[in-house]
Coordinates of C-alpha atoms in Angstrom, one line a residue:
Chain A
X1 CA 173.8 210.9 135.5
X2 CA 172.6 208.3 137.6
X3 CA 173.5 205.1 138.5
X4 CA 171.5 203.5 136.5
X5 CA 169.7 204.6 133.7
X6 CA 167.5 202.8 130.6
X7 CA 168.4 204.0 127.0
X8 CA 166.5 203.4 123.7
X9 CA 168.1 202.9 120.0
X10 CA 166.5 201.9 117.4
X11 CA 169.8 200.4 116.2
X12 CA 170.2 197.6 119.8
X13 CA 167.1 198.1 121.3
X14 CA 166.2 199.2 125.0
X15 CA 169.5 199.3 126.9
X16 CA 170.0 199.4 130.2
X17 CA 173.3 200.9 131.7
X18 CA 174.8 200.5 135.0
X19 CA 178.0 202.5 136.4
X20 CA 180.8 199.4 136.1
X21 CA 182.1 200.4 139.8
X22 CA 179.4 199.0 141.9
X23 CA 179.5 195.4 142.9
X24 CA 177.2 192.3 141.3
X25 CA 175.2 192.1 144.3
X26 CA 174.2 196.3 144.2
X27 CA 173.5 196.2 140.4
X28 CA 170.9 193.4 141.0
X29 CA 169.6 195.5 143.5
X30 CA 169.8 198.6 141.2
X31 CA 168.1 196.8 138.2
X32 CA 165.6 194.6 140.6
X33 CA 164.3 198.7 141.4
X34 CA 164.5 200.2 138.5
X35 CA 162.4 197.6 136.5
X36 CA 160.1 197.3 139.6
X37 CA 159.5 200.8 139.4
X38 CA 158.8 200.6 135.7
X39 CA 157.7 197.9 134.9
X40 CA 153.8 198.5 133.9
X41 CA 156.1 200.2 130.9
X42 CA 158.5 197.7 130.2
X43 CA 156.6 194.7 130.3
X44 CA 157.1 191.8 127.6
X45 CA 160.1 193.7 126.4
X46 CA 163.8 192.3 126.5
X47 CA 166.5 194.5 127.4
X48 CA 170.4 194.4 127.3
X49 CA 172.3 194.8 130.5
X50 CA 175.7 197.1 129.7
X51 CA 178.0 195.8 132.3
X52 CA 181.0 196.3 130.4
X53 CA 183.6 194.3 131.3
X54 CA 182.3 193.1 134.4
X55 CA 182.8 189.7 135.2
X56 CA 179.9 188.1 136.5
X57 CA 179.2 184.3 137.3
X58 CA 176.7 182.8 134.4
X59 CA 174.9 180.9 136.8
X60 CA 174.3 184.0 138.9
X61 CA 173.4 185.8 135.8
X62 CA 170.8 183.0 134.6
X63 CA 169.0 183.0 137.9
X64 CA 168.7 186.4 137.9
X65 CA 168.0 186.5 134.7
X66 CA 164.7 183.7 135.7
X67 CA 164.0 186.1 138.8
X68 CA 163.5 189.3 136.7
X69 CA 161.5 187.6 133.9
X70 CA 159.0 185.6 136.4
X71 CA 158.2 188.6 138.5
X72 CA 158.1 191.3 136.0
X73 CA 157.6 189.9 132.4
X74 CA 161.1 191.6 131.2
X75 CA 164.2 189.6 129.8
X76 CA 167.4 190.8 130.3
X77 CA 170.4 189.9 128.0
X78 CA 173.8 190.4 128.2
X79 CA 175.0 190.3 124.9
X80 CA 174.4 193.3 122.7
X81 CA 171.8 192.0 119.5
X82 CA 172.3 194.3 116.7
X83 CA 171.1 193.0 113.3
X84 CA 172.5 190.5 111.1
X85 CA 172.6 192.3 108.2
X86 CA 174.7 195.4 108.4
X87 CA 177.4 196.2 110.6
X88 CA 177.0 199.6 110.1
X89 CA 173.9 201.5 108.7
X90 CA 175.6 202.6 105.6
X91 CA 175.1 202.1 102.2
X92 CA 176.0 203.2 98.6
X93 CA 172.7 203.5 96.5
X94 CA 173.6 203.0 93.0
X95 CA 170.1 203.2 90.6
X96 CA 171.2 200.6 87.6
X97 CA 171.1 198.7 85.5
X98 CA 174.8 198.7 86.1
X99 CA 176.2 198.1 82.5
X100 CA 178.3 195.5 81.1
X101 CA 181.8 197.1 81.6
X102 CA 180.8 199.4 84.4
X103 CA 182.6 198.6 87.4
X104 CA 181.7 199.6 91.2
X105 CA 183.7 199.4 94.0
X106 CA 183.1 200.5 97.3
X107 CA 183.8 199.8 100.8
X108 CA 180.4 200.4 102.2
X109 CA 177.4 198.0 101.8
X110 CA 175.6 198.5 98.2
X111 CA 172.0 198.7 97.7
X112 CA 171.8 198.6 93.9
X113 CA 168.5 199.3 92.7
X114 CA 167.9 197.0 89.1
X115 CA 170.3 195.4 87.2
X116 CA 173.5 194.0 87.2
X117 CA 173.8 193.1 83.4
X118 CA 176.5 191.1 82.4
X119 CA 179.7 192.0 82.4
X120 CA 179.4 194.4 85.1
X121 CA 181.5 194.1 88.4
X122 CA 179.9 195.3 91.5
X123 CA 183.0 194.9 94.9
X124 CA 182.1 195.7 97.8
X125 CA 184.0 194.8 101.5
X126 CA 180.5 194.6 103.2
X127 CA 177.4 193.3 101.7
X128 CA 175.5 193.9 98.8
X129 CA 171.8 194.0 97.6
X130 CA 170.0 193.7 94.4
X131 CA 166.8 195.0 94.2
X132 CA 167.0 193.4 90.3
X133 CA 168.8 190.4 87.9
X134 CA 172.4 189.5 89.2
X135 CA 173.6 188.7 85.8
X136 CA 177.4 190.2 86.0
X137 CA 180.3 189.5 88.7
X138 CA 179.5 190.3 92.3
X139 CA 182.1 189.9 95.5
X140 CA 181.0 191.0 98.9
X141 CA 183.5 191.0 101.5
X142 CA 186.6 190.8 100.2
X143 CA 189.1 192.1 102.5
X144 CA 187.9 188.7 104.3
X145 CA 184.4 190.0 105.7
X146 CA 183.2 186.3 105.7
X147 CA 180.0 187.8 107.7
X148 CA 179.2 189.7 104.4
X149 CA 175.7 189.2 102.6
X150 CA 174.2 189.5 98.5
X151 CA 170.8 189.9 98.5
X152 CA 169.1 189.9 94.8
X153 CA 165.8 188.9 93.0
X154 CA 167.6 186.4 90.6
X155 CA 170.8 184.5 90.6
X156 CA 172.6 183.9 87.1
X157 CA 175.7 185.4 87.8
X158 CA 178.8 185.1 85.7
X159 CA 180.6 185.3 88.6
X160 CA 179.2 185.8 92.8
X161 CA 181.9 185.6 95.7
X162 CA 181.0 186.2 99.1
X163 CA 185.0 186.5 101.3
X164 CA 187.3 183.9 99.8
X165 CA 183.9 181.3 98.9
X166 CA 182.7 181.1 95.4
X167 CA 180.0 180.0 94.2
X168 CA 180.3 177.5 91.5
X169 CA 176.4 176.6 90.3
X170 CA 175.5 177.4 87.3
X171 CA 171.8 177.0 88.2
X172 CA 169.1 180.1 87.0
X173 CA 167.3 180.5 90.3
X174 CA 164.0 182.9 89.5
X175 CA 161.0 183.8 92.2
X176 CA 159.2 187.0 93.3
X177 CA 160.5 185.9 96.7
X178 CA 164.5 187.3 95.9
X179 CA 167.8 185.2 97.5
X180 CA 169.6 185.7 100.5
X181 CA 173.5 184.7 100.1
X182 CA 175.6 183.9 102.7
X183 CA 178.3 182.0 104.1
X184 CA 177.5 178.3 106.4
X185 CA 180.1 175.6 106.0
X186 CA 182.7 177.3 103.9
X187 CA 180.1 177.4 101.6
X188 CA 177.8 179.3 99.6
X189 CA 174.2 179.2 101.0
X190 CA 171.5 180.2 99.0
X191 CA 168.2 180.8 101.2
X192 CA 164.6 182.9 100.1
X193 CA 164.6 183.6 103.8
X194 CA 167.4 185.2 105.8
X195 CA 166.3 183.7 109.9
Chain B
X1 CA 170.3 224.9 64.3
X2 CA 170.6 221.3 63.5
X3 CA 170.2 218.4 65.9
X4 CA 173.5 215.5 65.6
X5 CA 172.4 212.2 66.4
X6 CA 175.0 209.4 66.8
X7 CA 174.4 205.8 65.8
X8 CA 176.4 202.8 67.3
X9 CA 177.0 199.4 68.5
X10 CA 180.5 198.3 69.7
X11 CA 179.5 195.3 67.6
X12 CA 179.9 195.0 64.1
X13 CA 178.0 193.9 61.4
X14 CA 174.7 195.2 62.9
X15 CA 173.3 197.9 60.7
X16 CA 174.8 200.9 61.9
X17 CA 175.5 201.9 58.2
X18 CA 172.2 200.4 56.7
X19 CA 170.6 203.0 59.5
X20 CA 172.3 205.7 58.8
X21 CA 172.0 205.6 55.2
X22 CA 167.9 204.4 55.5
X23 CA 166.8 207.2 58.3
X24 CA 169.1 210.0 56.3
X25 CA 167.0 209.3 53.5
X26 CA 163.8 209.4 55.2
X27 CA 164.7 212.6 56.4
X28 CA 165.2 213.8 53.4
X29 CA 162.0 212.7 51.7
X30 CA 160.3 214.4 54.4
X31 CA 161.5 217.9 53.3
X32 CA 164.7 218.5 56.0
X33 CA 167.9 219.2 55.2
X34 CA 170.4 216.0 56.4
X35 CA 173.9 215.5 56.2
X36 CA 175.1 212.7 57.1
X37 CA 178.4 212.2 58.3
X38 CA 181.1 208.5 58.1
X39 CA 183.4 209.0 60.7
X40 CA 184.7 205.0 59.7
X41 CA 187.7 206.0 58.5
X42 CA 189.7 203.4 56.5
X43 CA 187.0 201.0 56.3
X44 CA 184.0 203.9 54.9
X45 CA 181.1 201.8 53.6
X46 CA 178.4 204.9 53.6
X47 CA 179.2 206.3 50.4
X48 CA 178.2 202.6 48.6
X49 CA 175.2 202.4 50.9
X50 CA 174.2 205.6 49.0
X51 CA 176.3 205.2 45.6
X52 CA 177.9 207.8 45.8
X53 CA 181.5 205.9 45.8
X54 CA 182.7 207.5 42.2
X55 CA 182.2 210.9 43.5
X56 CA 184.3 211.4 46.6
X57 CA 186.8 214.2 46.1
X58 CA 187.6 215.7 49.2
X59 CA 187.1 213.9 52.7
X60 CA 186.6 214.7 56.4
X61 CA 190.1 214.0 56.8
X62 CA 190.9 217.1 54.8
X63 CA 188.4 218.8 56.0
X64 CA 190.1 218.1 59.6
X65 CA 193.5 219.1 58.2
X66 CA 191.6 222.6 56.4
X67 CA 192.8 221.0 53.2
X68 CA 189.6 222.1 51.7
X69 CA 186.4 224.0 52.5
X70 CA 183.7 221.7 54.5
X71 CA 181.4 222.5 51.5
X72 CA 183.8 220.9 49.2
X73 CA 184.0 217.5 51.3
X74 CA 180.2 217.5 50.9
X75 CA 178.9 216.0 48.2
X76 CA 174.8 216.0 47.1
X77 CA 173.6 212.8 47.2
X78 CA 172.1 211.7 43.4
X79 CA 168.1 211.8 44.2
X80 CA 167.2 214.6 46.7
X81 CA 169.4 217.7 46.8
X82 CA 168.8 218.1 50.4
X83 CA 170.8 215.3 51.5
X84 CA 174.1 215.6 51.8
X85 CA 177.3 213.2 52.4
X86 CA 180.7 213.8 54.5
X87 CA 182.6 210.9 53.6
X88 CA 185.4 208.9 55.8
X89 CA 188.9 208.7 54.3
X90 CA 189.8 204.9 52.9
X91 CA 193.0 205.9 53.0
X92 CA 194.1 206.8 56.9
X93 CA 193.3 205.4 60.4
X94 CA 190.5 206.3 63.0
X95 CA 193.5 208.9 64.8
X96 CA 194.0 210.6 62.1
X97 CA 191.1 213.2 63.0
X98 CA 191.1 214.0 67.4
X99 CA 187.5 214.9 69.2
X100 CA 187.8 218.9 68.4
X101 CA 188.1 218.4 65.2
X102 CA 185.4 216.2 65.2
X103 CA 183.2 218.7 67.4
X104 CA 184.7 221.6 65.3
X105 CA 183.1 220.4 62.1
X106 CA 179.6 219.4 63.1
X107 CA 179.4 222.8 65.0
X108 CA 180.1 223.8 61.2
X109 CA 177.3 221.8 59.7
X110 CA 174.3 222.5 62.3
X111 CA 173.2 226.1 60.4
X112 CA 173.2 224.5 57.4
X113 CA 171.4 221.2 58.2
X114 CA 168.2 220.0 60.4
X115 CA 169.6 217.0 61.0
X116 CA 173.0 215.4 61.1
X117 CA 173.6 211.7 61.4
X118 CA 177.1 210.5 62.2
X119 CA 178.0 206.9 61.4
X120 CA 180.2 205.8 64.0
X121 CA 182.6 202.7 63.6
X122 CA 182.4 199.7 65.2
X123 CA 184.2 199.2 69.2
X124 CA 184.7 201.4 71.7
X125 CA 188.2 203.3 71.3
X126 CA 189.1 206.1 69.6
X127 CA 186.6 205.9 66.3
X128 CA 183.6 206.2 69.0
X129 CA 185.3 208.6 71.0
X130 CA 185.7 210.7 67.8
X131 CA 181.9 210.2 66.5
X132 CA 180.3 210.6 69.7
X133 CA 182.5 213.8 70.9
X134 CA 180.2 216.1 68.3
X135 CA 176.0 215.1 69.0
X136 CA 173.6 215.9 71.4
X137 CA 171.2 212.3 71.2
X138 CA 172.3 208.8 70.7
X139 CA 170.7 206.1 68.9
X140 CA 172.0 202.5 69.7
X141 CA 171.5 199.8 67.3
X142 CA 171.9 196.2 68.1
X143 CA 170.4 192.6 66.6
X144 CA 168.7 189.9 68.5
X145 CA 171.7 188.4 70.0
X146 CA 173.6 187.7 72.9
X147 CA 176.6 189.1 71.6
X148 CA 175.3 192.0 70.1
X149 CA 173.1 192.9 73.4
X150 CA 176.3 192.8 75.3
X151 CA 178.3 195.0 73.3
X152 CA 174.9 197.2 73.1
X153 CA 175.1 197.2 76.9
X154 CA 178.4 198.2 77.3
X155 CA 178.0 201.2 74.6
X156 CA 175.2 202.5 76.5
X157 CA 177.2 202.7 79.6
X158 CA 179.9 204.3 77.7
X159 CA 176.8 206.9 76.2
X160 CA 175.9 207.7 79.7
X161 CA 179.7 208.2 81.1
X162 CA 179.8 210.6 78.9
X163 CA 176.5 212.9 79.6
X164 CA 174.1 211.0 76.9
X165 CA 171.2 211.5 78.9
X166 CA 168.4 208.9 77.1
X167 CA 170.2 206.9 74.8
X168 CA 166.8 205.3 72.2
X169 CA 167.6 201.6 70.8
X170 CA 166.8 200.6 67.6
X171 CA 166.7 196.4 67.7
X172 CA 167.4 195.2 63.9
X173 CA 167.1 191.8 61.8
X174 CA 164.5 190.9 64.4
X175 CA 163.0 186.8 62.4
X176 CA 159.6 187.1 64.7
X177 CA 158.7 183.5 63.5
X178 CA 162.0 182.6 65.4
X179 CA 161.2 184.6 68.4
X180 CA 158.0 183.2 68.0
X181 CA 159.2 179.2 68.3
X182 CA 161.8 180.7 71.3
X183 CA 164.9 181.0 69.3
X184 CA 165.9 184.3 69.5
X185 CA 165.8 186.9 72.3
X186 CA 162.4 188.9 72.0
X187 CA 162.0 192.6 71.7
X188 CA 161.0 192.4 75.4
X189 CA 163.8 190.5 76.5
X190 CA 166.3 193.0 74.6
X191 CA 164.5 195.7 76.5
X192 CA 164.6 194.1 79.3
X193 CA 168.2 194.0 79.4
X194 CA 169.3 197.3 77.9
X195 CA 165.9 198.9 79.8
X196 CA 166.3 201.7 77.6
X197 CA 163.4 203.6 74.8
X198 CA 162.5 201.7 71.8
X199 CA 163.2 203.6 68.9
X200 CA 161.8 201.2 66.1
X201 CA 162.4 197.7 64.9
X202 CA 163.5 196.4 61.9
X203 CA 162.4 192.8 60.6
X204 CA 165.2 190.4 58.7
X205 CA 164.6 191.3 54.7
X206 CA 166.7 190.1 52.1
X207 CA 165.8 193.1 49.9
X208 CA 168.4 195.0 52.4
X209 CA 171.1 193.3 50.9
X210 CA 170.0 193.9 47.5
X211 CA 169.2 197.6 47.9
X212 CA 172.8 197.9 49.2
X213 CA 174.4 195.9 46.1
X214 CA 172.5 198.8 44.3
X215 CA 173.5 201.8 46.2
X216 CA 170.0 202.9 46.8
X217 CA 168.4 202.9 50.3
X218 CA 165.8 200.4 50.6
X219 CA 163.4 203.3 52.5
X220 CA 163.0 204.5 48.4
X221 CA 160.1 201.7 48.0
X222 CA 159.4 201.6 51.5
X223 CA 156.1 200.0 51.1
X224 CA 157.2 197.3 49.0
X225 CA 159.7 195.7 51.6
X226 CA 159.3 195.3 55.1
X227 CA 162.4 197.0 56.5
X228 CA 161.1 199.8 54.2
X229 CA 158.3 200.1 55.8
X230 CA 160.5 199.3 59.5
X231 CA 163.3 202.7 58.8
X232 CA 160.0 205.0 57.4
X233 CA 158.2 204.2 60.6
X234 CA 161.3 204.9 62.7
X235 CA 162.1 208.4 60.6
X236 CA 158.2 208.8 62.0
X237 CA 158.9 208.3 65.4
X238 CA 162.3 210.7 65.2
X239 CA 159.9 213.7 64.1
X240 CA 158.1 213.0 67.1
X241 CA 155.3 211.0 66.1
X242 CA 153.6 208.0 67.9
X243 CA 154.6 204.6 66.7
X244 CA 152.8 201.2 68.4
X245 CA 155.6 198.9 67.2
X246 CA 153.2 195.9 69.0
X247 CA 151.1 195.3 65.8
X248 CA 153.7 196.7 62.9
X249 CA 154.8 193.1 62.1
X250 CA 151.8 190.5 63.0
X251 CA 151.1 188.5 59.9
X252 CA 148.4 190.0 57.4
X253 CA 145.0 188.4 58.0
X254 CA 143.4 186.7 55.0
X255 CA 141.1 189.8 55.3
X256 CA 143.4 191.9 55.0
X257 CA 145.5 190.6 51.9
X258 CA 142.0 190.6 50.2
X259 CA 141.5 194.4 50.7
X260 CA 145.0 195.0 49.4
X261 CA 144.4 192.9 46.6
X262 CA 141.1 194.7 45.9
X263 CA 142.4 197.9 46.9
X264 CA 139.2 199.3 49.0

């Protein structure tokens, strides 16, 4: 393995992995050389630079970032950008309708194809996606996972909760786009668009 | 070998027993041999609807406890000699028989009958578990009311958990004029919630009360009453004929009435 290499990953995109034992000046030089060589191929992309735990001066980093962008048209990031939706791409898939009296409990995200009928109870430690109407009780992110989401094509739940935040409104929401439910300012927020 | 159907609903008073009496009679009128099994121990009614109350000697508990032969407990119908009733015990409770005894009784009925209809008690406890134990197919009956539909949903969930693959639905006591005004759940609404196949629709009909009091299933005069027509169509649909429920209960036009009046 060389001191620098580029890795592609479906979840995290392009990743530049650098030997963490080098000094920051050496790393800068290595990245510069690497990107100069492959600039035609990489132009317009954004790349995550994995510096492990190496401390880099913020101002120095921004200068370097801008220099690279001007020269090669490549954007570098220090933070890993991981999909906001699920922590891990594991979801349990259930074919609905989930009926009155049925209880589903999962430590994974749940994808439910069909309605969640009144009286049904869906519990997940992560997110819950319902390709159907939510008419029963849904509890996402129990175990205090406040990043969990709920998605439903129509919302008229008996009970809806993410982590410790409870949905209190009683209006019925019905559209062809579906609704995303997430926590913002300690309240459940509903939006048609996730971003 | 006979096919065993259980008719169930969860909620009480939606028409399980009426449906069993009428569908059973309808199948018998078509020439099939039919056994009706009442599992509503302690609250038996099926005998009343058929007018056979005073003929009961032995009942299903006696058969289960081997106090009598299965043949001795079966009562032949007054009107049709290929329709039989296995009545429930009135002085006992639901736990007087267990699943295995129930399965044994249904298995013993199979060789001599084409159809076995099991009348399930209301609720989802022991009586329900007994009733579904021996059956191959399930018919769920509901009325277009929120409470009945919720209970039907629960029951369908339990049936699916017990290995019934495709329960079918009868929607009873539908009032087309109330549906039209939006005061009652429509057929589509019920089907959307329950998401199972529709077997039939029975409209609200006062004649049903008269027929129950008389002890004669309404299907006997099936071309006079709406409910009678509906039950005979349900029988057709159990026998595999295609019935289009969309056009069954639309009001007849003037021309239809004239045609009926002049009989052409």
